[in-house]
Amino acid sequence: QVQLVESGGALVQPGGSLRLACAASTNIFSFDAMGWYRQAPGKQRELVAAITSGGSTNYADSVKGRFTISRDNAKNTMYLQMNSLKPEDTAVYYCKADLSIFATVTNFWGRGTQVTVSS
């Protein structure tokens, strides 16, 4: 069973930075794609950023130019560098990994890490 563990969430002031990490219990090179999602109170979970095994990335419009997703296959870890944080970035951030086996895609989720942007 694949396990994903997020870390790095914290309380930060507007304009500040954080780096989230998602550590996997297996070789992340085997994942077709990985991504960061977030869910604010009373809102649906939304995609923040994603990265494929080939290194292609995509971002939500709301975070383009401020957030950067990356992965370190040697450390089996994915990162989300968040700069110029805004109060509206406050949410629980979740890590997700997609694994394809014989044309069946299985999604794995972490338990989340809280990011609070407030003065």
JSON list of C-alpha atoms in Angstrom, two decimals:
[
{"chain": "A", "resi": 1, "resn": "GLN", "atom": "CA", "xyz": [0.00, 0.00, 0.00]},
{"chain": "A", "resi": 2, "resn": "VAL", "atom": "CA", "xyz": [1.36, 3.39, -1.01]},
{"chain": "A", "resi": 3, "resn": "GLN", "atom": "CA", "xyz": [1.57, 5.99, 1.75]},
{"chain": "A", "resi": 4, "resn": "LEU", "atom": "CA", "xyz": [1.95, 9.72, 1.21]},
{"chain": "A", "resi": 5, "resn": "VAL", "atom": "CA", "xyz": [2.87, 12.03, 4.07]},
{"chain": "A", "resi": 6, "resn": "GLU", "atom": "CA", "xyz": [2.72, 15.80, 3.77]},
{"chain": "A", "resi": 7, "resn": "SER", "atom": "CA", "xyz": [4.73, 18.22, 5.88]},
{"chain": "A", "resi": 8, "resn": "GLY", "atom": "CA", "xyz": [5.66, 21.88, 5.97]},
{"chain": "A", "resi": 9, "resn": "GLY", "atom": "CA", "xyz": [2.33, 23.50, 6.69]},
{"chain": "A", "resi": 10, "resn": "ALA", "atom": "CA", "xyz": [2.37, 26.42, 9.09]},
{"chain": "A", "resi": 11, "resn": "LEU", "atom": "CA", "xyz": [1.00, 29.82, 10.01]},
{"chain": "A", "resi": 12, "resn": "VAL", "atom": "CA", "xyz": [2.63, 32.49, 7.85]},
{"chain": "A", "resi": 13, "resn": "GLN", "atom": "CA", "xyz": [2.05, 36.19, 7.25]},
{"chain": "A", "resi": 14, "resn": "PRO", "atom": "CA", "xyz": [0.78, 37.51, 3.92]},
{"chain": "A", "resi": 15, "resn": "GLY", "atom": "CA", "xyz": [3.65, 37.85, 1.48]},
{"chain": "A", "resi": 16, "resn": "GLY", "atom": "CA", "xyz": [5.57, 35.06, 3.16]},
{"chain": "A", "resi": 17, "resn": "SER", "atom": "CA", "xyz": [6.81, 31.74, 1.81]},
{"chain": "A", "resi": 18, "resn": "LEU", "atom": "CA", "xyz": [6.47, 28.07, 2.67]},
{"chain": "A", "resi": 19, "resn": "ARG", "atom": "CA", "xyz": [7.70, 24.83, 1.16]},
{"chain": "A", "resi": 20, "resn": "LEU", "atom": "CA", "xyz": [5.50, 21.79, 1.44]},
{"chain": "A", "resi": 21, "resn": "ALA", "atom": "CA", "xyz": [6.87, 18.29, 1.05]},
{"chain": "A", "resi": 22, "resn": "CYS", "atom": "CA", "xyz": [5.14, 15.02, 0.20]},
{"chain": "A", "resi": 23, "resn": "ALA", "atom": "CA", "xyz": [7.13, 11.93, 1.08]},
{"chain": "A", "resi": 24, "resn": "ALA", "atom": "CA", "xyz": [6.12, 8.66, -0.56]},
{"chain": "A", "resi": 25, "resn": "SER", "atom": "CA", "xyz": [6.64, 5.15, 0.80]},
{"chain": "A", "resi": 26, "resn": "THR", "atom": "CA", "xyz": [7.62, 3.92, -2.64]},
{"chain": "A", "resi": 27, "resn": "ASN", "atom": "CA", "xyz": [9.59, 4.99, -5.68]},
{"chain": "A", "resi": 28, "resn": "ILE", "atom": "CA", "xyz": [7.75, 8.03, -7.04]},
{"chain": "A", "resi": 29, "resn": "PHE", "atom": "CA", "xyz": [9.21, 7.43, -10.49]},
{"chain": "A", "resi": 30, "resn": "SER", "atom": "CA", "xyz": [6.52, 4.76, -10.87]},
{"chain": "A", "resi": 31, "resn": "PHE", "atom": "CA", "xyz": [3.72, 7.33, -10.56]},
{"chain": "A", "resi": 32, "resn": "ASP", "atom": "CA", "xyz": [2.22, 8.68, -13.76]},
{"chain": "A", "resi": 33, "resn": "ALA", "atom": "CA", "xyz": [1.56, 12.00, -12.10]},
{"chain": "A", "resi": 34, "resn": "MET", "atom": "CA", "xyz": [1.57, 13.66, -8.72]},
{"chain": "A", "resi": 35, "resn": "GLY", "atom": "CA", "xyz": [-0.18, 16.78, -7.56]},
{"chain": "A", "resi": 36, "resn": "TRP", "atom": "CA", "xyz": [-1.06, 19.16, -4.81]},
{"chain": "A", "resi": 37, "resn": "TYR", "atom": "CA", "xyz": [-4.68, 19.91, -4.00]},
{"chain": "A", "resi": 38, "resn": "ARG", "atom": "CA", "xyz": [-6.17, 22.17, -1.38]},
{"chain": "A", "resi": 39, "resn": "GLN", "atom": "CA", "xyz": [-9.46, 22.50, 0.43]},
{"chain": "A", "resi": 40, "resn": "ALA", "atom": "CA", "xyz": [-10.58, 25.58, 2.29]},
{"chain": "A", "resi": 41, "resn": "PRO", "atom": "CA", "xyz": [-13.43, 25.49, 4.82]},
{"chain": "A", "resi": 42, "resn": "GLY", "atom": "CA", "xyz": [-16.77, 25.28, 3.05]},
{"chain": "A", "resi": 43, "resn": "LYS", "atom": "CA", "xyz": [-15.20, 24.85, -0.37]},
{"chain": "A", "resi": 44, "resn": "GLN", "atom": "CA", "xyz": [-14.51, 21.95, -2.68]},
{"chain": "A", "resi": 45, "resn": "ARG", "atom": "CA", "xyz": [-11.09, 20.44, -3.01]},
{"chain": "A", "resi": 46, "resn": "GLU", "atom": "CA", "xyz": [-9.24, 22.00, -5.93]},
{"chain": "A", "resi": 47, "resn": "LEU", "atom": "CA", "xyz": [-6.12, 21.29, -7.93]},
{"chain": "A", "resi": 48, "resn": "VAL", "atom": "CA", "xyz": [-3.22, 23.59, -7.12]},
{"chain": "A", "resi": 49, "resn": "ALA", "atom": "CA", "xyz": [-0.42, 22.10, -9.21]},
{"chain": "A", "resi": 50, "resn": "ALA", "atom": "CA", "xyz": [0.51, 18.83, -10.87]},
{"chain": "A", "resi": 51, "resn": "ILE", "atom": "CA", "xyz": [3.62, 17.24, -12.31]},
{"chain": "A", "resi": 52, "resn": "THR", "atom": "CA", "xyz": [3.95, 14.20, -14.57]},
{"chain": "A", "resi": 53, "resn": "SER", "atom": "CA", "xyz": [6.63, 11.54, -14.51]},
{"chain": "A", "resi": 54, "resn": "GLY", "atom": "CA", "xyz": [8.16, 13.34, -17.49]},
{"chain": "A", "resi": 55, "resn": "GLY", "atom": "CA", "xyz": [8.36, 16.59, -15.59]},
{"chain": "A", "resi": 56, "resn": "SER", "atom": "CA", "xyz": [5.51, 18.48, -17.27]},
{"chain": "A", "resi": 57, "resn": "THR", "atom": "CA", "xyz": [3.71, 20.82, -14.90]},
{"chain": "A", "resi": 58, "resn": "ASN", "atom": "CA", "xyz": [0.44, 22.69, -14.73]},
{"chain": "A", "resi": 59, "resn": "TYR", "atom": "CA", "xyz": [-0.91, 25.17, -12.24]},
{"chain": "A", "resi": 60, "resn": "ALA", "atom": "CA", "xyz": [-4.19, 26.68, -11.17]},
{"chain": "A", "resi": 61, "resn": "ASP", "atom": "CA", "xyz": [-4.50, 30.22, -12.49]},
{"chain": "A", "resi": 62, "resn": "SER", "atom": "CA", "xyz": [-4.68, 31.54, -8.94]},
{"chain": "A", "resi": 63, "resn": "VAL", "atom": "CA", "xyz": [-1.16, 30.33, -8.11]},
{"chain": "A", "resi": 64, "resn": "LYS", "atom": "CA", "xyz": [0.69, 30.78, -11.41]},
{"chain": "A", "resi": 65, "resn": "GLY", "atom": "CA", "xyz": [3.87, 32.76, -10.93]},
{"chain": "A", "resi": 66, "resn": "ARG", "atom": "CA", "xyz": [3.80, 32.25, -7.15]},
{"chain": "A", "resi": 67, "resn": "PHE", "atom": "CA", "xyz": [3.93, 28.48, -6.61]},
{"chain": "A", "resi": 68, "resn": "THR", "atom": "CA", "xyz": [6.39, 25.95, -8.03]},
{"chain": "A", "resi": 69, "resn": "ILE", "atom": "CA", "xyz": [5.93, 22.18, -8.01]},
{"chain": "A", "resi": 70, "resn": "SER", "atom": "CA", "xyz": [8.89, 19.84, -8.22]},
{"chain": "A", "resi": 71, "resn": "ARG", "atom": "CA", "xyz": [9.86, 16.27, -7.51]},
{"chain": "A", "resi": 72, "resn": "ASP", "atom": "CA", "xyz": [13.05, 14.59, -6.32]},
{"chain": "A", "resi": 73, "resn": "ASN", "atom": "CA", "xyz": [12.95, 10.99, -7.45]},
{"chain": "A", "resi": 74, "resn": "ALA", "atom": "CA", "xyz": [16.06, 10.11, -5.43]},
{"chain": "A", "resi": 75, "resn": "LYS", "atom": "CA", "xyz": [14.32, 11.20, -2.22]},
{"chain": "A", "resi": 76, "resn": "ASN", "atom": "CA", "xyz": [10.87, 9.93, -3.25]},
{"chain": "A", "resi": 77, "resn": "THR", "atom": "CA", "xyz": [9.54, 13.36, -2.41]},
{"chain": "A", "resi": 78, "resn": "MET", "atom": "CA", "xyz": [7.45, 16.00, -4.16]},
{"chain": "A", "resi": 79, "resn": "TYR", "atom": "CA", "xyz": [7.57, 19.66, -3.17]},
{"chain": "A", "resi": 80, "resn": "LEU", "atom": "CA", "xyz": [5.46, 22.77, -3.47]},
{"chain": "A", "resi": 81, "resn": "GLN", "atom": "CA", "xyz": [7.31, 26.05, -3.07]},
{"chain": "A", "resi": 82, "resn": "MET", "atom": "CA", "xyz": [4.81, 28.74, -2.22]},
{"chain": "A", "resi": 83, "resn": "ASN", "atom": "CA", "xyz": [5.82, 32.41, -2.43]},
{"chain": "A", "resi": 84, "resn": "SER", "atom": "CA", "xyz": [3.90, 35.66, -2.05]},
{"chain": "A", "resi": 85, "resn": "LEU", "atom": "CA", "xyz": [1.27, 33.89, 0.00]},
{"chain": "A", "resi": 86, "resn": "LYS", "atom": "CA", "xyz": [-2.17, 35.44, 0.31]},
{"chain": "A", "resi": 87, "resn": "PRO", "atom": "CA", "xyz": [-4.94, 34.91, 2.89]},
{"chain": "A", "resi": 88, "resn": "GLU", "atom": "CA", "xyz": [-6.96, 33.15, 0.21]},
{"chain": "A", "resi": 89, "resn": "ASP", "atom": "CA", "xyz": [-4.25, 30.47, 0.04]},
{"chain": "A", "resi": 90, "resn": "THR", "atom": "CA", "xyz": [-5.35, 29.31, 3.49]},
{"chain": "A", "resi": 91, "resn": "ALA", "atom": "CA", "xyz": [-6.43, 25.68, 3.25]},
{"chain": "A", "resi": 92, "resn": "VAL", "atom": "CA", "xyz": [-5.51, 22.11, 4.00]},
{"chain": "A", "resi": 93, "resn": "TYR", "atom": "CA", "xyz": [-3.06, 21.01, 1.31]},
{"chain": "A", "resi": 94, "resn": "TYR", "atom": "CA", "xyz": [-3.15, 17.41, 0.13]},
{"chain": "A", "resi": 95, "resn": "CYS", "atom": "CA", "xyz": [-0.72, 15.35, -1.89]},
{"chain": "A", "resi": 96, "resn": "LYS", "atom": "CA", "xyz": [-2.03, 12.98, -4.56]},
{"chain": "A", "resi": 97, "resn": "ALA", "atom": "CA", "xyz": [-0.36, 10.35, -6.69]},
{"chain": "A", "resi": 98, "resn": "ASP", "atom": "CA", "xyz": [-1.73, 8.49, -9.72]},
{"chain": "A", "resi": 99, "resn": "LEU", "atom": "CA", "xyz": [-0.55, 4.97, -10.48]},
{"chain": "A", "resi": 100, "resn": "SER", "atom": "CA", "xyz": [-1.54, 3.10, -13.63]},
{"chain": "A", "resi": 101, "resn": "ILE", "atom": "CA", "xyz": [-1.48, -0.69, -13.64]},
{"chain": "A", "resi": 102, "resn": "PHE", "atom": "CA", "xyz": [-2.85, -2.46, -16.72]},
{"chain": "A", "resi": 103, "resn": "ALA", "atom": "CA", "xyz": [-4.89, 0.59, -17.78]},
{"chain": "A", "resi": 104, "resn": "THR", "atom": "CA", "xyz": [-6.43, 0.97, -14.33]},
{"chain": "A", "resi": 105, "resn": "VAL", "atom": "CA", "xyz": [-5.56, 4.20, -12.52]},
{"chain": "A", "resi": 106, "resn": "THR", "atom": "CA", "xyz": [-5.39, 4.18, -8.75]},
{"chain": "A", "resi": 107, "resn": "ASN", "atom": "CA", "xyz": [-5.25, 7.43, -6.80]},
{"chain": "A", "resi": 108, "resn": "PHE", "atom": "CA", "xyz": [-3.45, 7.73, -3.49]},
{"chain": "A", "resi": 109, "resn": "TRP", "atom": "CA", "xyz": [-3.93, 10.63, -1.09]},
{"chain": "A", "resi": 110, "resn": "GLY", "atom": "CA", "xyz": [-2.07, 11.96, 1.91]},
{"chain": "A", "resi": 111, "resn": "ARG", "atom": "CA", "xyz": [-3.82, 13.19, 5.05]},
{"chain": "A", "resi": 112, "resn": "GLY", "atom": "CA", "xyz": [-3.03, 16.85, 4.44]},
{"chain": "A", "resi": 113, "resn": "THR", "atom": "CA", "xyz": [-1.11, 19.69, 6.04]},
{"chain": "A", "resi": 114, "resn": "GLN", "atom": "CA", "xyz": [-2.63, 22.97, 7.21]},
{"chain": "A", "resi": 115, "resn": "VAL", "atom": "CA", "xyz": [-1.48, 26.24, 5.67]},
{"chain": "A", "resi": 116, "resn": "THR", "atom": "CA", "xyz": [-2.78, 29.41, 7.29]},
{"chain": "A", "resi": 117, "resn": "VAL", "atom": "CA", "xyz": [-1.94, 32.82, 5.85]},
{"chain": "A", "resi": 118, "resn": "SER", "atom": "CA", "xyz": [-2.83, 35.56, 8.30]},
{"chain": "A", "resi": 119, "resn": "SER", "atom": "CA", "xyz": [-1.38, 38.62, 9.95]}
]
